[in-house]
Coordinates of C-alpha atoms in Angstrom, one line a residue:
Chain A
X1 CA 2.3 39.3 68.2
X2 CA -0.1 36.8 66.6
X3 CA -0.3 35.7 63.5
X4 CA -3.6 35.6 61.5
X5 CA -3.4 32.7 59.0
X6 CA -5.2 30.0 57.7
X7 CA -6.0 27.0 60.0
X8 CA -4.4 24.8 58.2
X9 CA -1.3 26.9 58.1
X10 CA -1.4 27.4 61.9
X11 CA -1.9 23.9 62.6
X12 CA 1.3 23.5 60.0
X13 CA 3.3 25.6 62.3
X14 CA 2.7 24.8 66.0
X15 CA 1.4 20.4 66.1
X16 CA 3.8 17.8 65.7
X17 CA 4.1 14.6 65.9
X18 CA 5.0 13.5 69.3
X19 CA 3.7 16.9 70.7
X20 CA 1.4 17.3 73.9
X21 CA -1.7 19.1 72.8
X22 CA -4.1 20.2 74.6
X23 CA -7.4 21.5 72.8
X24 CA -9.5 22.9 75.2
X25 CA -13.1 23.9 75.6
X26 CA -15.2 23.1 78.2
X27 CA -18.4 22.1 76.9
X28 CA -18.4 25.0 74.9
X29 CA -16.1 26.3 71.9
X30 CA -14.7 23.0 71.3
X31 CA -12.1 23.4 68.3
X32 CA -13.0 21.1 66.3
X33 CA -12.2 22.4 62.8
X34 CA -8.6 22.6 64.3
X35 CA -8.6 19.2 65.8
X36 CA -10.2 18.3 62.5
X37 CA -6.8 19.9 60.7
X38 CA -4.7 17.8 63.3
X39 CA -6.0 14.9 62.1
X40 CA -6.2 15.7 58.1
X41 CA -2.4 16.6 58.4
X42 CA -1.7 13.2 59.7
X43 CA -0.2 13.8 62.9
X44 CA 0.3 11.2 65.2
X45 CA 1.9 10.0 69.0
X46 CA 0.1 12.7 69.9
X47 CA -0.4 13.4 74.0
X48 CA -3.7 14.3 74.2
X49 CA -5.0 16.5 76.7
X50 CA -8.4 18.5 77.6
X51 CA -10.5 18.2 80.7
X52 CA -13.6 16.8 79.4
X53 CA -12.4 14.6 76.2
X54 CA -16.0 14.4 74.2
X55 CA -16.2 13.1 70.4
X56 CA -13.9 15.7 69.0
X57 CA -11.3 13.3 71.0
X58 CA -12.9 10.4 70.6
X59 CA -12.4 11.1 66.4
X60 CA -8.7 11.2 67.1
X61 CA -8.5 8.4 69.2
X62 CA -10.4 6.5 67.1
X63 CA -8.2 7.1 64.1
X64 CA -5.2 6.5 66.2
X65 CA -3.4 9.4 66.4
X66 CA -3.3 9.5 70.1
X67 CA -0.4 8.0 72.3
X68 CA -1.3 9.0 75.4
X69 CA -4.5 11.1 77.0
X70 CA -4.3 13.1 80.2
X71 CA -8.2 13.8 81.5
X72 CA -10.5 14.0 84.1
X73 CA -14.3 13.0 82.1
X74 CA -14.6 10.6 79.1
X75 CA -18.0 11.0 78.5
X76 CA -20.2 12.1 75.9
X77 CA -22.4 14.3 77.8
X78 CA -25.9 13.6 78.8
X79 CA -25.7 10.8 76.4
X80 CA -23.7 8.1 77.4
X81 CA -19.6 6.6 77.0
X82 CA -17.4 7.6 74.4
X83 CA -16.9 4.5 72.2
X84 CA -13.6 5.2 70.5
X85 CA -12.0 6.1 73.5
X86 CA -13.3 3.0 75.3
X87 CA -12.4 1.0 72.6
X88 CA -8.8 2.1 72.6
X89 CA -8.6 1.0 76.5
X90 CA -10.4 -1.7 76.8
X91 CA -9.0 -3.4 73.4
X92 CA -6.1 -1.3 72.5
X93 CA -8.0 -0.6 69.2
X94 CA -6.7 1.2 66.8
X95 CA -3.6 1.0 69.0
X96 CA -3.0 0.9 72.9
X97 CA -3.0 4.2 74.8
X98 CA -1.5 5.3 78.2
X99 CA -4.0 7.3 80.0
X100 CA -3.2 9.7 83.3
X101 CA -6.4 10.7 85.2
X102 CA -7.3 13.5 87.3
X103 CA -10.3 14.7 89.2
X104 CA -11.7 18.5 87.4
X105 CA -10.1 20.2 90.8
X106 CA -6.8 18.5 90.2
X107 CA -6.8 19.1 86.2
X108 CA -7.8 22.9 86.5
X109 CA -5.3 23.7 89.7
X110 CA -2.4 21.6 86.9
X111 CA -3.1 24.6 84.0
X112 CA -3.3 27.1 86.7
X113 CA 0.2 26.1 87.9
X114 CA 0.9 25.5 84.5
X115 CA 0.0 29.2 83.4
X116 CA 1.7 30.7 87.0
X117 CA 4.7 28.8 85.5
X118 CA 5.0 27.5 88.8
X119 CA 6.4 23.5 89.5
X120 CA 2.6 23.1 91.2
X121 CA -0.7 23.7 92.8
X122 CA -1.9 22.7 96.2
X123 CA -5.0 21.5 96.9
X124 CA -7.6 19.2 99.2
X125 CA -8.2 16.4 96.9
X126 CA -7.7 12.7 96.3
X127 CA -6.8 11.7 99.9
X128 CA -9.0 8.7 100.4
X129 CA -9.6 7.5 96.8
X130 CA -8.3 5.1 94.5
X131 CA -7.0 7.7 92.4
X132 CA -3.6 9.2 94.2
X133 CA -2.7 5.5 93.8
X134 CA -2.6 6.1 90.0
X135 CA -1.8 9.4 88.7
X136 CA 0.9 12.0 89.4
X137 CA 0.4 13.7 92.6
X138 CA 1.8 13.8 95.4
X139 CA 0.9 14.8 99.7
X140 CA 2.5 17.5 100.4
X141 CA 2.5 19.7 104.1
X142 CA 1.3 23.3 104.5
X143 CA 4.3 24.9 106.1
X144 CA 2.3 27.2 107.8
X145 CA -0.6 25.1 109.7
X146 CA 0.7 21.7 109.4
X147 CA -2.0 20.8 107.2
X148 CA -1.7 18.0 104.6
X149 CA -2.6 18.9 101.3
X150 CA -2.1 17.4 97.7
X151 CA 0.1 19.1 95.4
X152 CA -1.1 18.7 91.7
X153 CA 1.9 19.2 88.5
X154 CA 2.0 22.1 87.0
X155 CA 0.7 21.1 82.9
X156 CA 2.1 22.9 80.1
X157 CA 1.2 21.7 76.8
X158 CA 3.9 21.7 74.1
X159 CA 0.5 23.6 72.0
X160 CA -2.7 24.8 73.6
X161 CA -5.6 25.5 70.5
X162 CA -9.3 27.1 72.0
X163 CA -11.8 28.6 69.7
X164 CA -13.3 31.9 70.5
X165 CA -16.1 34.0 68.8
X166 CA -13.7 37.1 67.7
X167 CA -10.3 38.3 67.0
X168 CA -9.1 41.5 65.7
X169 CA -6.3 42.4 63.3
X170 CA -3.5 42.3 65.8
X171 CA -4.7 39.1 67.2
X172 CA -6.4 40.6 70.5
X173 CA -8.7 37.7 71.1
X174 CA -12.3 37.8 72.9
X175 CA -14.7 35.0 74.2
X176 CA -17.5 34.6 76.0
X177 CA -19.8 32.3 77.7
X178 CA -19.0 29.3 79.4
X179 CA -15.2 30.3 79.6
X180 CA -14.1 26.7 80.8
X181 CA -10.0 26.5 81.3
X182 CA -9.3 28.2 77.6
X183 CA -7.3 31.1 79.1
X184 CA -5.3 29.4 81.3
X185 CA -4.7 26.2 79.2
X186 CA -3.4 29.2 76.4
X187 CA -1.0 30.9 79.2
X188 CA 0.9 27.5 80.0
X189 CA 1.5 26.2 76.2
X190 CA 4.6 27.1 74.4
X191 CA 3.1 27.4 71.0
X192 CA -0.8 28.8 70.6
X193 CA -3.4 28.8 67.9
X194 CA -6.6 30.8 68.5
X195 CA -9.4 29.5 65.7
X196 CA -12.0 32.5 65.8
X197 CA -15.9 32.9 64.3
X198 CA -14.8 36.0 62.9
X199 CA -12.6 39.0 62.6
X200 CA -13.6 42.6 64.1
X201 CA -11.9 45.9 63.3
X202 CA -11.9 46.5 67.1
X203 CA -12.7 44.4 70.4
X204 CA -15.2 45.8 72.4
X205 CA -15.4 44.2 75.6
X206 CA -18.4 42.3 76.6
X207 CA -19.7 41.9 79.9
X208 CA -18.1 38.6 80.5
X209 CA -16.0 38.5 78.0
X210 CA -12.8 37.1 78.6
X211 CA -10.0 39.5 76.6
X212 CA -6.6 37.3 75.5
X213 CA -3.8 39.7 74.3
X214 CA -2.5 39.2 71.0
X215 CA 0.7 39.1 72.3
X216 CA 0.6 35.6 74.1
X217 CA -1.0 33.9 70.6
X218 CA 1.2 32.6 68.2
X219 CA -1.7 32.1 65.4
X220 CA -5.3 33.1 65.1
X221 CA -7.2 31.5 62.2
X222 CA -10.6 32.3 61.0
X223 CA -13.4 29.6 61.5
X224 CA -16.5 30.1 60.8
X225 CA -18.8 27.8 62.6
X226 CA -15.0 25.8 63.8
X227 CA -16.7 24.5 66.9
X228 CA -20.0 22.7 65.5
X229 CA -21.7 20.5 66.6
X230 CA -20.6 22.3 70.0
X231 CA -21.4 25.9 69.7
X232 CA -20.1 30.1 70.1
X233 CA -22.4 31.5 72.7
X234 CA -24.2 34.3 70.6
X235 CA -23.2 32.8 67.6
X236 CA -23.9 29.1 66.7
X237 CA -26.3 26.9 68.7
X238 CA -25.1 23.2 70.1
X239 CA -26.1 20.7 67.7
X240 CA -27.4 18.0 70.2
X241 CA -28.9 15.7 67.9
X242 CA -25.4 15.3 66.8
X243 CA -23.8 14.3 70.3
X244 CA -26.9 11.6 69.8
X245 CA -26.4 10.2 66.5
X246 CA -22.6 10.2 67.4
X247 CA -23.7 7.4 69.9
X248 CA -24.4 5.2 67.1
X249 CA -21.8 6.0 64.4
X250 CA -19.1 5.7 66.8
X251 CA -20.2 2.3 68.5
X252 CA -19.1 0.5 65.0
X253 CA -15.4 0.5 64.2
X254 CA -16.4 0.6 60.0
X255 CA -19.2 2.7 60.5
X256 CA -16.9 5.4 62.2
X257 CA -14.2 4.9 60.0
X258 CA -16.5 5.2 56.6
X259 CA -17.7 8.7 58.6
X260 CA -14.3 10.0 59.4
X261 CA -13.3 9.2 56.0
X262 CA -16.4 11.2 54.4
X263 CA -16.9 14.2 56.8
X264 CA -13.3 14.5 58.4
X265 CA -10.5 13.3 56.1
X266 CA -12.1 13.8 53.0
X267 CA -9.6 11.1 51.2
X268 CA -6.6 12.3 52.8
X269 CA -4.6 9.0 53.8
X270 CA -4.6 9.5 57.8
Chain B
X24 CA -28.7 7.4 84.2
X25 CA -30.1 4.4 82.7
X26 CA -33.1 3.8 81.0
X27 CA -34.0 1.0 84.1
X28 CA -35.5 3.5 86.7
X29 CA -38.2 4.5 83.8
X30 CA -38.6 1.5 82.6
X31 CA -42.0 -0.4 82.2
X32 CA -42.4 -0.5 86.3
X33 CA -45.5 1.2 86.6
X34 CA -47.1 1.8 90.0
X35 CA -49.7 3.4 91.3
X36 CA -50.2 5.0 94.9
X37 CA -53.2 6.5 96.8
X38 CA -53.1 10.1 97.0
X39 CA -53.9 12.1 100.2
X40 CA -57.6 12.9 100.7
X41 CA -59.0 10.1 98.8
X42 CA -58.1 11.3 95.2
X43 CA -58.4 8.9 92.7
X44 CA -55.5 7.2 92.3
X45 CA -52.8 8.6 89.8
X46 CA -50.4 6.4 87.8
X47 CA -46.5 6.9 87.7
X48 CA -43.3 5.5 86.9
X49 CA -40.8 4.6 90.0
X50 CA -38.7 6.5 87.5
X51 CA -40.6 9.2 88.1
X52 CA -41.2 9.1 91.8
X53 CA -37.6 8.9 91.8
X54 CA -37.3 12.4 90.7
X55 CA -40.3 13.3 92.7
X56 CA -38.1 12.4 95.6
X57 CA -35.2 14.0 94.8
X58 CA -37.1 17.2 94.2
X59 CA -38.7 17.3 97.7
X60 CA -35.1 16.3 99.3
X61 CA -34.0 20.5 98.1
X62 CA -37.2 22.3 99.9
X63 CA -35.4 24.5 101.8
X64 CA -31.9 24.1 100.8
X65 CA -29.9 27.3 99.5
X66 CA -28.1 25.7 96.5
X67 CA -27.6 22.2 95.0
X68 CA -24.9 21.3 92.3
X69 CA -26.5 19.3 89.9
X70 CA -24.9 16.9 87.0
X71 CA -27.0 16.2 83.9
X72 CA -30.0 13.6 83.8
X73 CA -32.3 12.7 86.3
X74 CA -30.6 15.2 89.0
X75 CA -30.6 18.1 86.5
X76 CA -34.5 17.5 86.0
X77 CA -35.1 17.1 89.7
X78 CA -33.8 20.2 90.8
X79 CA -35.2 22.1 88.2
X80 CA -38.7 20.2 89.3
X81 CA -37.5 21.6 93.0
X82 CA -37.6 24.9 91.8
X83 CA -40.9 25.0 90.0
X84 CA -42.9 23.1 93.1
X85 CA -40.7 23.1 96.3
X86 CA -38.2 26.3 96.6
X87 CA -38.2 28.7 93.4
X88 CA -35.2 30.7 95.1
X89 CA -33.1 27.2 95.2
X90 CA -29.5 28.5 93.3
X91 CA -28.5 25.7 90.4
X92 CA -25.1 25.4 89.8
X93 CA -23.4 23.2 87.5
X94 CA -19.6 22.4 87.1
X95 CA -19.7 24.0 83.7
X96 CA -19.0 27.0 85.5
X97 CA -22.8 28.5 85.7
X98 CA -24.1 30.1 89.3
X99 CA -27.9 30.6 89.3
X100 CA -28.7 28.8 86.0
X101 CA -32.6 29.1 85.6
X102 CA -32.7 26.6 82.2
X103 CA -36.9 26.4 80.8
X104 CA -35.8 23.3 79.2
X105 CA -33.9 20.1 81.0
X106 CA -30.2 20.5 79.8
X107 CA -28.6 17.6 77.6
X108 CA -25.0 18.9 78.7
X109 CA -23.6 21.1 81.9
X110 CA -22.5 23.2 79.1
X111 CA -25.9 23.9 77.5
X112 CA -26.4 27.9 76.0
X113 CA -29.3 28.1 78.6
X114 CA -27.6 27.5 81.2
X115 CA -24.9 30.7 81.0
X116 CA -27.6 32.9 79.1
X117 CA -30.0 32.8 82.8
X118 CA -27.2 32.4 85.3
X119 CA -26.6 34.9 87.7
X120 CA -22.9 34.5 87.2
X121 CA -20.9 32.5 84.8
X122 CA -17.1 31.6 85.8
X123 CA -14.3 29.8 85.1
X124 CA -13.7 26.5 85.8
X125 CA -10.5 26.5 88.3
X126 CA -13.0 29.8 89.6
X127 CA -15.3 26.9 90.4
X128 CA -13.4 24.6 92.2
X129 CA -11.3 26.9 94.5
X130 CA -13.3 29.2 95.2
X131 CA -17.3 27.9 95.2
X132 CA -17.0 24.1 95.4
X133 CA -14.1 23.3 97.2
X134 CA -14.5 25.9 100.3
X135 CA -18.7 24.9 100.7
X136 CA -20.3 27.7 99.2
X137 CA -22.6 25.1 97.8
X138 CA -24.7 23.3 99.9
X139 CA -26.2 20.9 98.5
X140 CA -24.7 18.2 95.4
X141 CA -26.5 15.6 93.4
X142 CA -24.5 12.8 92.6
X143 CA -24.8 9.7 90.2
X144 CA -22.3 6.4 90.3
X145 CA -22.1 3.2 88.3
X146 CA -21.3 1.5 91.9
X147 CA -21.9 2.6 95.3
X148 CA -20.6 1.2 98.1
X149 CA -22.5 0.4 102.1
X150 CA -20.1 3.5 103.1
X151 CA -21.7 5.9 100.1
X152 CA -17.8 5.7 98.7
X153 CA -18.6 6.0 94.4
X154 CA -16.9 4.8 91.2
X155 CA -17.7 6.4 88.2
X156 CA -14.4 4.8 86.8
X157 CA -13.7 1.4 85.2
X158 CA -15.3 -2.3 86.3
X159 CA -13.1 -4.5 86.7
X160 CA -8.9 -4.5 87.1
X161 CA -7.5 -0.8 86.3
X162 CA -5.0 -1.7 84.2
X163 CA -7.0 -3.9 82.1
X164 CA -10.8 -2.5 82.5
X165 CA -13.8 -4.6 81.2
X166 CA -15.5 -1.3 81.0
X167 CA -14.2 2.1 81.0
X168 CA -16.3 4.5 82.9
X169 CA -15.9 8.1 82.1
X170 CA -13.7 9.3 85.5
X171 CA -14.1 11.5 88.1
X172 CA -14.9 14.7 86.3
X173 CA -16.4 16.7 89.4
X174 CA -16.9 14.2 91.6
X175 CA -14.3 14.0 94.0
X176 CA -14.0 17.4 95.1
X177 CA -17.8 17.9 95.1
X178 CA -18.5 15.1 97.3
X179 CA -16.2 16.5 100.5
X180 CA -16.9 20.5 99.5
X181 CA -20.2 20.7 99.6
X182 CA -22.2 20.0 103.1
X183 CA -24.5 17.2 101.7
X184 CA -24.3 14.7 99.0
X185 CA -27.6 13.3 97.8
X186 CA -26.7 10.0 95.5
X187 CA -29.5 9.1 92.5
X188 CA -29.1 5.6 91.0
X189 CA -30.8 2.9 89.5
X190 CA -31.2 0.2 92.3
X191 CA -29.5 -3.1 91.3
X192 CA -27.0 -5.7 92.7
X193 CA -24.9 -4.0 89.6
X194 CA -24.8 -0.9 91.2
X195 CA -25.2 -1.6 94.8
X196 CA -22.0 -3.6 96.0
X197 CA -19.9 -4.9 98.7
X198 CA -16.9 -4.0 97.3
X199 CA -16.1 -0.9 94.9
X200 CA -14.2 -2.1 91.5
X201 CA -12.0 1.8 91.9
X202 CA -13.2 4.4 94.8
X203 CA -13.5 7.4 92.9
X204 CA -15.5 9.4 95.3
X205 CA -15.8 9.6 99.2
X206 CA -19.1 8.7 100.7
X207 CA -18.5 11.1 103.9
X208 CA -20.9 13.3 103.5
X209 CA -23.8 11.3 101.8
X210 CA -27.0 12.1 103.6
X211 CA -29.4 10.3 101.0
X212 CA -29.5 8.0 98.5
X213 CA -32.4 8.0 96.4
X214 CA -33.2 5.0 94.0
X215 CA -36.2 3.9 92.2
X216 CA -37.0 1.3 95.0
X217 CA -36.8 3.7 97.7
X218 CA -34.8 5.7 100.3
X219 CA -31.1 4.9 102.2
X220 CA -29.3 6.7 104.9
X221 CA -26.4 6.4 106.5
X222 CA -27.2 5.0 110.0
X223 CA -23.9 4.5 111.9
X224 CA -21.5 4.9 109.0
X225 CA -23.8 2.1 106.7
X226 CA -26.5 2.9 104.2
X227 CA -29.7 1.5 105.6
X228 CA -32.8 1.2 104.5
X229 CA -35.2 4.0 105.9
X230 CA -38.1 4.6 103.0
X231 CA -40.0 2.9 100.8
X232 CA -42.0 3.8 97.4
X233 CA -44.7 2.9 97.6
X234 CA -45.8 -0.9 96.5
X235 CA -42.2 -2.0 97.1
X236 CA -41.3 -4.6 99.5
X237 CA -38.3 -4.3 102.0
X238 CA -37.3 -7.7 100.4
X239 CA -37.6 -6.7 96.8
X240 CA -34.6 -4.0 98.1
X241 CA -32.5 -6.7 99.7
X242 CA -32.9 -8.6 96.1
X243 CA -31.8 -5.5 94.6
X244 CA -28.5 -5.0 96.7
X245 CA -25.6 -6.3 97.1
X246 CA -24.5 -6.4 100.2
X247 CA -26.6 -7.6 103.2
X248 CA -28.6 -4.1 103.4
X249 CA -29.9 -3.0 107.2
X250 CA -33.3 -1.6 107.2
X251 CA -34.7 0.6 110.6
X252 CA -37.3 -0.6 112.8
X253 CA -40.4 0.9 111.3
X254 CA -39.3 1.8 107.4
X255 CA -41.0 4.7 106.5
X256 CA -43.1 5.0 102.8
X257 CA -42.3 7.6 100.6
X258 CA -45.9 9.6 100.0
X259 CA -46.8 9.2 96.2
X260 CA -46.2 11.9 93.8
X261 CA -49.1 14.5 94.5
X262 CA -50.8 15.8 91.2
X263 CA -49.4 18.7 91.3
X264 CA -45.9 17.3 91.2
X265 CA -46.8 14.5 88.7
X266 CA -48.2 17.5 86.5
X267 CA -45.2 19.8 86.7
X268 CA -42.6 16.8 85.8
X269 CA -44.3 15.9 82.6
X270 CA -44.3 19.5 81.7
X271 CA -41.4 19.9 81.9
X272 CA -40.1 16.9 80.3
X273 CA -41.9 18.1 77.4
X274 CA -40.6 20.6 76.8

């Protein structure tokens, strides 16, 4: 049964250093208060993983506390490249990191398989690119047809954190909107924080709305506005001006270190 | 996309019937293009940028029933305003459906229930292969593109793959840097210069914009590009279209 605590208590609990974690969000309910936690609690060697790492990622890349990052678009969308993380491949700046890329087919089948706790996924995908050569899959036959498909690992996060717009007081958790790969990414972590907009006496489903037991949550944490400058369908409105202006601060490696210092660590030695 | 296809080049074409002549970007014929490419068609996935605004110029001039999806997991989207992300609010508050993402992939994309994708590259290869993923060595990129994200799958689910990019020697090359896409299905490839097909298994040259020279094209590519017998010339934007794409830009 979840736990409802403080973010920085849940964050206390479940992230380590060393740990996978994957933060997930696609486009929409990005944790960032909790990733923002991750980072203000120092953790580092962290493997990094999400689908679509945007700033919130490129923030803790950029203060190096990223060892390795498992993805499938580094982009900040509809604005341009992600300089942190670009930084940090092309230059190893603040410090190398490994990467391990997948298509969006081949990193949504690995949570599925990851949530089915089954070994993998089988799909039609990367036969014919340069990419098969240089991530973790593998050809495998269909034993029925003769067929050859790809077989994609099964991820499971050591922690899987998503942000949702409600939770109740036994930790039942609803969301809604763009539901991304937030339920499945939850089912195939071994330790889970839910960050929410706010807490309900009761959940009443929504057409939509995607219910999460409180039973499969470790911890749920308010967080008011926690996914800004992304957004809470229904609730807080996608700050875009911000996914600009992050073009500039983040170009500079001063500049974004002066910002993470004022608006993220808030003189906590990182 | 990048700020070259809009930039500075303007031109001017005559309009059917003798109108007076109407001035326009080739960034903007671009889109033009791309729009009138999706009369008729069911459904097109769409990526943000110049696609996102050409489809959603397709369905105010060209096919108002045409279905926008976009990877973000929203069927039907009918955005007023030109998204900045796939993830935009508009985009899952007027979609007929809204679903996951591994929903998306295994059951709309990846079996062909969408006809129709827009697709953007930083290369492109004389096969319509793609890399959106580093330039130069892997291991040791000069620059690190953002990856596949939807790309892959996209590219051999849906029946047609209609490529928008900026037409330079940077983009157009021999030789891929990282194939991050297959070119199978390409049917178009729409740049600010003009029009290329695949004509036995090459892109060739088969339109024009108008006031562009088949050898201002060659400059522009890479490789040693093929153009047909009798290259055809894209008609200039009419005023309706020309209209409707600055209104909606402005919004």
């Amino acid at each position: 049964m979840a736990q409802l605590v403080s973010l920085s208590e849940a964050i206390a609990e479940t992230v380590h250093d060393g740990d996978s974690v994957a933060l997930e969000g696609f486009t929409h309910l990005i944790p960032f208060a909790a990733g923002h936690e991750v980072l203000r609690q120092g953790r580092r060697d962290l493997e990094l993983i999400r689908m679509t790492p945007d700033i919130l990622y490129d923030q803790m890349i950029g203060v190096g506390a990223a060892r390795r990052l498992v993805f499938s678009y580094g982009g900040n969308p509809g604005v341009g490249s992600l300089h942190r993380f670009r930084d940090a491949i092309e230059h190893g700046w603040p410090r190398p990191i490994e990467v391990e890329e997948h298509s969006h087919a081949g990193m949504a089948n690995r949570y599925v398989a990851g949530a089915s706790r089954l070994p993998f996924m089988v799909m039609r995908g990367y036969t014919g690119t340069d990419l098969a050569a240089h991530t973790n899959v593998r050809p495998i036959t269909c034993p029925f047809s003769g067929e050859e498909l790809m077989a994609v690992p099964a991820l499971n996060p050591d922690v899987a954190i998503v942000h949702a717009q409600e939770a109740d007081r036994d930790g039942n958790v609803q969301l809604w909107g763009i539901p991304g790969v937030q339920k499945e990414a939850l089912l195939a972590a071994s330790r889970t924080v839910v960050t929410v907009e706010r807490t309900v006496e009761r959940i009443e489903q929504r057409p939509g709305g995607v219910v999460i037991p409180g039973w499969v949550i470790d911890f749920v944490a308010e967080s008011p506005g926690g996914s800004l400058p992304s957004y809470a369908a229904g609730i807080t409105q996608r700050d875009n001006n911000f996914y600009r202006e992050w073009d500039v601060i983040s170009r500079d490696r001063e500049q974004f270190q002066a910002w993470m210092e004022a608006h993220v660590l808030g003189g906590v030695t990182a | 996309m990048t700020g070259r296809a809009d930039g500075g080049l303007a031109a001017s074409g005559p309009l059917a019937g003798g109108v007076a002549e109407a001035e326009y970007t080739n960034g903007e014929l671009q889109t033009i293009v791309a729009a009138r490419s999706l009369a008729g068609k069911r459904s097109c996935f769409i990526g943000v940028g110049r696609p996102s605004t050409a489809a959603l110029l397709a369905r105010m001039v060209h096919n108002p029933k045409l279905v926008l999806v976009y990877e973000s997991g929203t069927i039907g989207a009918k955005p007023y305003h030109v998204p900045l992300s796939i993830g935009d609010g508009e985009l899952a508050e007027t979609a007929d459906l809204v679903v996951s993402v591994p929903e998306m992939f295994n059951y709309w994309i990846g079996p062909g229930q969408v006809q129709v994708a827009f697709l953007g590259a930083a290369q492109i290869d004389p096969q319509a292969n793609l890399n959106s993923t580093v330039i130069g060595e892997y291991e040791h990129p000069r620059t690190r593109l953002p990856g596949a994200g939807g790309a892959p799958e996209i590219a051999t689910g849906c029946e047609e793959v209609v490529v928008i990019a900026p037409h330079s020697k940077r983009t157009f090359v021999q030789e891929l840097d990282f194939r991050t896409t297959r070119g199978d299905r390409t049917t178009l490839v729409i740049t600010d210069l003009g029009v290329l097909r695949p004509v036995d298994g090459e892109l060739t040259l088969t339109t024009l914009h108008p006031g562009v020279s088949v050898e201002q094209v060659r400059e522009n590519t890479g490789w040693d590009l093929k153009a047909v017998a009798s290259v055809a010339v894209s008609p200039a934007p009419t005023s309706e279209e020309l209209a409707a794409l600055r209104e909606l830009v402005s919004r």
